[in-house]
Structures are given as structure tokens and as C-alpha cells.
mmCIF file of C-alpha atoms in Angstrom:
data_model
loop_
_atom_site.group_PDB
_atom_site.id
_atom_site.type_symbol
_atom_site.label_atom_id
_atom_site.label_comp_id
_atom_site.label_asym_id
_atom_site.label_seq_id
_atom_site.Cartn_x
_atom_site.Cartn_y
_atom_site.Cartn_z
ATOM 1 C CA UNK A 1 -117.441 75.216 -96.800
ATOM 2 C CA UNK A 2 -116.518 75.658 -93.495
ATOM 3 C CA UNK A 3 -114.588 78.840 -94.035
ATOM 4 C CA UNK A 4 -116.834 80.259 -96.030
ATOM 5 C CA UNK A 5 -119.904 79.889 -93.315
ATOM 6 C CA UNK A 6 -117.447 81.768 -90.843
ATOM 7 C CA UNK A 7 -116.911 84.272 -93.266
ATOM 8 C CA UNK A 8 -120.466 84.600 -93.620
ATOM 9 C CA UNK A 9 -120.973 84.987 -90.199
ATOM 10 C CA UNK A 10 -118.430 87.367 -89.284
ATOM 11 C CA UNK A 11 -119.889 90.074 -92.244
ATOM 12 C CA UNK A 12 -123.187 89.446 -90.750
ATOM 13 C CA UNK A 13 -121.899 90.269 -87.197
ATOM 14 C CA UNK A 14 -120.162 93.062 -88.582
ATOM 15 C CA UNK A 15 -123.068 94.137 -90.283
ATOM 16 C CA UNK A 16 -125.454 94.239 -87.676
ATOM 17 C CA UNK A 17 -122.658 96.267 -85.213
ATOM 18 C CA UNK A 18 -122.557 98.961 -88.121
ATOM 19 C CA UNK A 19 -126.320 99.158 -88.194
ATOM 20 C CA UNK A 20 -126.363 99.916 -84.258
ATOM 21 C CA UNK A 21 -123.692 102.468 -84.734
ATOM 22 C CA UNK A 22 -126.356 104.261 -87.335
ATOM 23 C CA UNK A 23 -129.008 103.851 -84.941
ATOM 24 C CA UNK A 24 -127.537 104.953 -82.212
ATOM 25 C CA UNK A 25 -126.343 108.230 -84.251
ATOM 26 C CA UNK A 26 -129.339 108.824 -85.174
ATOM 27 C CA UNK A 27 -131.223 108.522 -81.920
ATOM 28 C CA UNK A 28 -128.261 111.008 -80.441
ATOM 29 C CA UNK A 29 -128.960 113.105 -83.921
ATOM 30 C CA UNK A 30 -133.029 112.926 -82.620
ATOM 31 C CA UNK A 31 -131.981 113.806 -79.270
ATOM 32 C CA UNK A 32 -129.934 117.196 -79.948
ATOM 33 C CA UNK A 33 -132.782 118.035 -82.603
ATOM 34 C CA UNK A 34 -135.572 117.829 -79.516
ATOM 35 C CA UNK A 35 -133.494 119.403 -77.225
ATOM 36 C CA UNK A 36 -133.059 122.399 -79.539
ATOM 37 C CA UNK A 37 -136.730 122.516 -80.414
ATOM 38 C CA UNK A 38 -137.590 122.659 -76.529
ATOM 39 C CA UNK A 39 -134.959 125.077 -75.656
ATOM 40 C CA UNK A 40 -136.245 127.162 -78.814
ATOM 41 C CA UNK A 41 -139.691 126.901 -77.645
ATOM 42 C CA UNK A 42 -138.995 128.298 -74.119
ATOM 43 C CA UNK A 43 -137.266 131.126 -75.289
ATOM 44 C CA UNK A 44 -139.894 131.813 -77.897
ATOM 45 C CA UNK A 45 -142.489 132.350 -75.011
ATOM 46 C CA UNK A 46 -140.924 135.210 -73.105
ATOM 47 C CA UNK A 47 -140.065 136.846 -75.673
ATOM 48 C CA UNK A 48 -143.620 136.756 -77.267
ATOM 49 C CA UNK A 49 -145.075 137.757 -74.123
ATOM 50 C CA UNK A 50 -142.329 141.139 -73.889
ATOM 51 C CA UNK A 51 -143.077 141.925 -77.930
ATOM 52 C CA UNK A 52 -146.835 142.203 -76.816
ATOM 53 C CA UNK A 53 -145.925 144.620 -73.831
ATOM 54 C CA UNK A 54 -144.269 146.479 -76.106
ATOM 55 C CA UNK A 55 -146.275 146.649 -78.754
ATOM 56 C CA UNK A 56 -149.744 147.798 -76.117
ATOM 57 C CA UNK A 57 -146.734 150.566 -74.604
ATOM 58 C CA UNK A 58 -146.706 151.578 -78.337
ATOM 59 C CA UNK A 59 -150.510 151.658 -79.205
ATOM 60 C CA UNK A 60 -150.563 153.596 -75.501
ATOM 61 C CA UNK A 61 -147.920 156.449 -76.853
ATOM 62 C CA UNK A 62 -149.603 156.831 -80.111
ATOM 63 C CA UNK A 63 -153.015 157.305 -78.921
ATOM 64 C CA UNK A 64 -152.324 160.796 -77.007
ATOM 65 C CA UNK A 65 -149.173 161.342 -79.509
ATOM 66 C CA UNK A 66 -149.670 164.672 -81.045
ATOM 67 C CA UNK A 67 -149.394 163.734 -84.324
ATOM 68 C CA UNK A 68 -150.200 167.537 -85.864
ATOM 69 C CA UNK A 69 -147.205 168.686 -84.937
ATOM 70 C CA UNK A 70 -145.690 166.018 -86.481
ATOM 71 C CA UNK A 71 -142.115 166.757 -84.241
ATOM 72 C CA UNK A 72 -142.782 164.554 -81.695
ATOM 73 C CA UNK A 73 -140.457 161.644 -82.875
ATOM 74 C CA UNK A 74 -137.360 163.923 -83.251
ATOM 75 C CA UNK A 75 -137.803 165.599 -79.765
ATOM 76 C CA UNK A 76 -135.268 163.786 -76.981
ATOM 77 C CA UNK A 77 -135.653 164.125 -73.089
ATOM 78 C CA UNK A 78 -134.042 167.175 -72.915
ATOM 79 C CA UNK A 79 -136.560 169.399 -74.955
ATOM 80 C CA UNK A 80 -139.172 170.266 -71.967
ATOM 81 C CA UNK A 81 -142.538 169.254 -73.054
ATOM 82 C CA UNK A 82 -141.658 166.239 -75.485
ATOM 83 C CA UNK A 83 -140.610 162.660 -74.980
ATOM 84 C CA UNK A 84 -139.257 159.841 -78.226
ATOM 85 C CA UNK A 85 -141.016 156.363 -78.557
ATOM 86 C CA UNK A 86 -137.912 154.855 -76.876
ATOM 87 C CA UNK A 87 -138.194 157.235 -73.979
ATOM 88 C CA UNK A 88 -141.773 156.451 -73.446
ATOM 89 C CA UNK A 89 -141.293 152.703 -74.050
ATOM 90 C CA UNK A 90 -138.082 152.509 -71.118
ATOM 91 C CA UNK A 91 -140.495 154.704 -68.776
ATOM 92 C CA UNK A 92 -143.529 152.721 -68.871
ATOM 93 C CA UNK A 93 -141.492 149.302 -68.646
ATOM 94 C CA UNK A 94 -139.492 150.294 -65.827
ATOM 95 C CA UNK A 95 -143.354 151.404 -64.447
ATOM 96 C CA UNK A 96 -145.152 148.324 -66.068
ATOM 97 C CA UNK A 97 -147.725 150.409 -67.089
ATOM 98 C CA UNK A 98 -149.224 149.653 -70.563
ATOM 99 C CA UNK A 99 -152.570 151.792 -69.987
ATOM 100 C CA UNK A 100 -153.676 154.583 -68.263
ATOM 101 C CA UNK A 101 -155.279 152.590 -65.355
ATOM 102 C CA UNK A 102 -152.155 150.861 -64.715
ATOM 103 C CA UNK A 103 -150.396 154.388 -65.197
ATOM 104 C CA UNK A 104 -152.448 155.814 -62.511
ATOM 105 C CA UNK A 105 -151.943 152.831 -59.853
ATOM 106 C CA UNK A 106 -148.302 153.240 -60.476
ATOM 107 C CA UNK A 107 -148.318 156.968 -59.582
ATOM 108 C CA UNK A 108 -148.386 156.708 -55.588
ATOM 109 C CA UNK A 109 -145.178 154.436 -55.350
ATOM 110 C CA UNK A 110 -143.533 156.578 -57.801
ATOM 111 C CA UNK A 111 -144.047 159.406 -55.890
ATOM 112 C CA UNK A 112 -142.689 157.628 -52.800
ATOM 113 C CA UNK A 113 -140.062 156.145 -54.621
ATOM 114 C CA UNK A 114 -138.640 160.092 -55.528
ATOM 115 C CA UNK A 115 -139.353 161.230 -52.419
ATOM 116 C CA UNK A 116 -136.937 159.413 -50.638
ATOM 117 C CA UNK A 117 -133.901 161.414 -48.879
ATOM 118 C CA UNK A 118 -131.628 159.035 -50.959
ATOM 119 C CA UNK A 119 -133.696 160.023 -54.464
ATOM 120 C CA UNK A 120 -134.973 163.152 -54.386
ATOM 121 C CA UNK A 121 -131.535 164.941 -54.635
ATOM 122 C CA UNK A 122 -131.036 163.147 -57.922
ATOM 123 C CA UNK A 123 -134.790 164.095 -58.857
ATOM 124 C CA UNK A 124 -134.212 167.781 -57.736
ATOM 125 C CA UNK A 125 -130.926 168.295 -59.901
ATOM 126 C CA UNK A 126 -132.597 166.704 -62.868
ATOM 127 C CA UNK A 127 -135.713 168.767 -62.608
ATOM 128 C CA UNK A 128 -133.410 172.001 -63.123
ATOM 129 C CA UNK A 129 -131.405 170.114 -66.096
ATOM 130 C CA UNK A 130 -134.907 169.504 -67.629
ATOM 131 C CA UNK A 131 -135.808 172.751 -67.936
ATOM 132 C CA UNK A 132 -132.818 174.041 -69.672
ATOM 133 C CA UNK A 133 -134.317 173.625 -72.792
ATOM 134 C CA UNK A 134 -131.836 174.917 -75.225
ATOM 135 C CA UNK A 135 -127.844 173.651 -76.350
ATOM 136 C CA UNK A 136 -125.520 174.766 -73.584
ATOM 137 C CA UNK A 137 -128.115 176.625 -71.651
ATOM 138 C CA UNK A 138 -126.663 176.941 -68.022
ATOM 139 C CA UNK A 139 -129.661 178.829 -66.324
ATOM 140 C CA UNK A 140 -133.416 179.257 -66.321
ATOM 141 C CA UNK A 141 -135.459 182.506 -66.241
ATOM 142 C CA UNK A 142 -137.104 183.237 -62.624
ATOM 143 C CA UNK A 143 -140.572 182.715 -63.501
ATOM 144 C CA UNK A 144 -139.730 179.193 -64.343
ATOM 145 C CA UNK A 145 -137.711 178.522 -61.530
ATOM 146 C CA UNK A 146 -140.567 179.730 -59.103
ATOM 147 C CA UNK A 147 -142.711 177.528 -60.787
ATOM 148 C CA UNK A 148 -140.586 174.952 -60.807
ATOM 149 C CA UNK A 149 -139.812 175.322 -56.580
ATOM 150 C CA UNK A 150 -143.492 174.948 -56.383
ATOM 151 C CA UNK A 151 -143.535 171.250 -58.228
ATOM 152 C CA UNK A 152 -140.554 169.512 -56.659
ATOM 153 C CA UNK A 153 -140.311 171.732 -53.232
ATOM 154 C CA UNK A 154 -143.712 172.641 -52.493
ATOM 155 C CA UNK A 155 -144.922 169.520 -50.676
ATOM 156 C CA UNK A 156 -142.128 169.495 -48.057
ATOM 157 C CA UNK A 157 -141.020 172.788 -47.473
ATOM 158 C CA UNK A 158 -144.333 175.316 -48.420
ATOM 159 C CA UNK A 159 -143.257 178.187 -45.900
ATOM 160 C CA UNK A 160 -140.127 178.242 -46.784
ATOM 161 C CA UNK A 161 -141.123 178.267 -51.036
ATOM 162 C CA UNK A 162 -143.771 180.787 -50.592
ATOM 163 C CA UNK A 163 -141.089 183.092 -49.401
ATOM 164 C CA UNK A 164 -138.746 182.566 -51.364
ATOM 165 C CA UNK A 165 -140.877 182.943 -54.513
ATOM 166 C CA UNK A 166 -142.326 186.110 -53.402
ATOM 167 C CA UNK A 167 -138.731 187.642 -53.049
ATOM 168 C CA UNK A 168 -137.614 185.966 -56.665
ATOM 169 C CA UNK A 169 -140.598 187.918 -57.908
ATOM 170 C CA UNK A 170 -139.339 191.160 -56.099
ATOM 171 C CA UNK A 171 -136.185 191.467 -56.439
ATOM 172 C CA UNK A 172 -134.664 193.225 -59.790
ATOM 173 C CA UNK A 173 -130.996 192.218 -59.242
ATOM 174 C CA UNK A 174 -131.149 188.168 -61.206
ATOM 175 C CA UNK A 175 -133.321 187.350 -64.513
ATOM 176 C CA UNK A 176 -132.003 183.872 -64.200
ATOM 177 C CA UNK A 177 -130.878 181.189 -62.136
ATOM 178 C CA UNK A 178 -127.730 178.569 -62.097
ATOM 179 C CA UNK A 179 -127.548 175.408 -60.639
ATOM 180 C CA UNK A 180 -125.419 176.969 -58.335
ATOM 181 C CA UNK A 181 -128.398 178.731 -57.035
ATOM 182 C CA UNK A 182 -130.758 176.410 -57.668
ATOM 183 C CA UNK A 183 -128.726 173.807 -55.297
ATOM 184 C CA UNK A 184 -128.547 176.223 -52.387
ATOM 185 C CA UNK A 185 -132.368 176.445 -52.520
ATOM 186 C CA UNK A 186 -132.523 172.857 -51.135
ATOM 187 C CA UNK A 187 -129.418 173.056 -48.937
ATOM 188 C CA UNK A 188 -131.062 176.225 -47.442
ATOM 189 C CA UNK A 189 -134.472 174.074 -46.767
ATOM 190 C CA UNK A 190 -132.951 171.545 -45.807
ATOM 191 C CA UNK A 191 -130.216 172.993 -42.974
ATOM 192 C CA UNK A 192 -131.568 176.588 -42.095
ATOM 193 C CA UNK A 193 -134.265 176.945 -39.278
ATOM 194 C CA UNK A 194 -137.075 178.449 -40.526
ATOM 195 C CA UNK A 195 -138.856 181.129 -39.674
ATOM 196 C CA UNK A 196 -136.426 182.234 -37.412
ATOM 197 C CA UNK A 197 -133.138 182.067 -39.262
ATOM 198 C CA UNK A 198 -131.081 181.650 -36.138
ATOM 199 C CA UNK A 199 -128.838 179.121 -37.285
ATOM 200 C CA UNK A 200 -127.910 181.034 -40.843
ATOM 201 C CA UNK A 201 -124.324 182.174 -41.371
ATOM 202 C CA UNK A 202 -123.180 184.236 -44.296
ATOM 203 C CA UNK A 203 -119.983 184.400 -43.853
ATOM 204 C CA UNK A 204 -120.355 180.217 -44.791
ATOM 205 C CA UNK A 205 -120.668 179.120 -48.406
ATOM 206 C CA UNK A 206 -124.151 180.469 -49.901
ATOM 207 C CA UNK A 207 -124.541 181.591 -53.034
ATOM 208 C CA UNK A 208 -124.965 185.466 -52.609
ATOM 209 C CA UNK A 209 -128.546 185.100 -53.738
ATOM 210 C CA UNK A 210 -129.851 183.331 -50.580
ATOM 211 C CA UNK A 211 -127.537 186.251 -48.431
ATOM 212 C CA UNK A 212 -129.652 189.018 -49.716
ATOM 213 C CA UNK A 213 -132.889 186.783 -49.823
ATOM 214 C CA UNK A 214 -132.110 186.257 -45.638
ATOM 215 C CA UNK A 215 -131.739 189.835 -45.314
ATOM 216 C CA UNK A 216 -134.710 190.514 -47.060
ATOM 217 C CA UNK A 217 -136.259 188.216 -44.674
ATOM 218 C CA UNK A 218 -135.414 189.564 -41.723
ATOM 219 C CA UNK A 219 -136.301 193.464 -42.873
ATOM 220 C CA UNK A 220 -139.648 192.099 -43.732
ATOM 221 C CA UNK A 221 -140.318 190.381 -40.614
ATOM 222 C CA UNK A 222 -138.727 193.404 -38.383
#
């Protein structure tokens, strides 16, 4: 009887150490499950809060969209004039502009922001890759390049613009203009004392161009 009251015991001892082992699993099991559900709950929260920026970016494109034309989905950055949904989304994120109000307020830093000596070379080539608006175009036509000297040079260097519009609208000799060109129009504002020229070399590397624009300069002002 003896025996069998020890044997009892030990099962029940056994017993209860198996139940603890269950309980403890599943506490660990309840644990991992909350842990999950918090983690899952955090990440839900930012990324609601981005899927309704995009979504008021979205309602903001398709309200001035011009949906007669129908074309403006299948137009990318490089056709002047048009921009994709997924242009227009990166633009206005990077701006954090959902409206036109917030567009508007954003406006002054951008301005600064492209303005800068360390930006606005970037900003000045890509306003002459913009505007070639055709497959392995190389060159725009003069009366867009003189309008386009107005937009991105007109604000720093008018004089010097003015002048050299009114001999691009003179002159007979180009129809177009290269990079080339169009990056010794900045280098030329940029290094060249103006009115007076004095500091203007041609035997250095200028495009030709800018050579006969000089001499037409100085005929002009003689």
C-alpha cells in the first residue's frame, strides 16, 4: 500500500510539472501573439496615414488632369507640357503639397532651393534637356531657347539676356541651339564682365556662337 501511495504521488507530481510546462507555453505562445499584434498595429498607422497622402496627391492631379485629351497618362517627363501620375505623385511628396494652398506656400523655398550656386547648374542643364521634346533630339529652335533664357536666366543676369536674345533674333547664321551652346550662355554670364567685355578672350574655349555674338556687341555699342 505503501508503494502504491508513492506511486501515486510521483504521477501526480509529474502531472502537475507537465501542466506548468503547457502553461508556460502557452503564456510564451500569448506573448509572441501580442507582440506581433502591437508591432502590426504600429506599422499599420504610418502606412495609413502615407496611403491618405497619396490618395489627396491623386484626387489633386485628377482635378486639373486634362482628361479630353485623354494622353495624359502615357506622356513621361520628357514630353514638354505633360507629366504621369507617378511623376506628379514623387513631385508633390518630395514638396508635401497635397493642395494648391500648400502648393503655393511651397513655391518660395523651391525657388531658393534651385537658385542656389550648387543647384541651379543642374536646374539649367535640365531645363534645355526638357525642351528637347522629341527621340534623340540634340537641339532646340531659337525662339524657344530665347524664351527659355528668359525663365531660368532672366532673374539674375537681365542685361546680359536681353542682349543676347535680341542678337539670337538677328542673326541668320543658327536655327537651333546645342547644349554646347546653351552651356556657354551661363559660363559667359557667369565669367565675362558685362557691359564692357574687357575680360573676354576668343582665342579661349567659346563656342563660336558667343565669338560672333561679342563682336556683334561691340559693333553695336561702337
Amino acid at each position: 500500500m505503501r508503494r502504491a501511495s508513492k506511486k501515486s504521488s510521483s504521477s501526480a507530481a509529474t502531472a502537475s510539472a507537465g501542466a506548468e510546462q503547457v502553461n508556460e507555453k502557452q503564456n510564451r505562445k500569448r506573448k509572441r501573439v501580442s507582440t506581433n499584434l502591437t508591432s502590426r498595429k504600429a506599422q499599420r498607422g504610418p502606412t495609413k496615414a502615407v496611403s491618405k497622402e497619396v490618395e489627396r496627391i491623386d484626387q489633386f492631379f485628377y482635378a486639373y488632369a486634362d482628361n479630353s485629351s485623354g494622353m495624359i497618362e502615357k506622356m513621361g517627363c520628357e514630353k514638354q507640357g505633360y507629366f504621369t501620375l507617378d511623376e506628379w505623385r514623387t513631385g508633390l511628396k518630395a514638396l508635401r503639397a497635397d493642395s494648391i494652398s500648400k502648393l503655393k506656400k511651397a513655391f518660395p523655398e523651391l525657388v531658393q532651393e534651385v537658385t542656389r550656386p550648387t543647384n541651379f547648374q543642374d536646374f539649367y542643364t535640365y531645363a534645355f534637356r526638357y525642351c528637347l521634346t522629341e527621340d534623340k533630339k540634340k537641339c532646340i529652335e531659337v525662339p524657344v531657347a530665347c524664351e527659355l533664357l528668359n525663365l531660368v536666366l532672366g532673374l539674375q543676369f537681365r542685361p546680359q539676356v536681353d542682349k543676347l536674345n535680341n542678337y539670337l533674333k538677328y542673326q541668320n547664321d543658327y536655327k537651333v541651339i546645342n547644349m554646347d551652346q546653351w552651356m556657354g550662355f551661363i559660363r559667359f554670364c557667369n565669367e565675362i564682365n558685362f557691359p564692357s567685355l574687357d575680360n573676354y578672350d576668343s582665342d579661349l574655349a567659346w563656342p563660336l556662337i558667343l565669338d560672333n555674338f561679342v563682336e556683334w556687341l561691340r559693333e553695336n555699342k561702337s
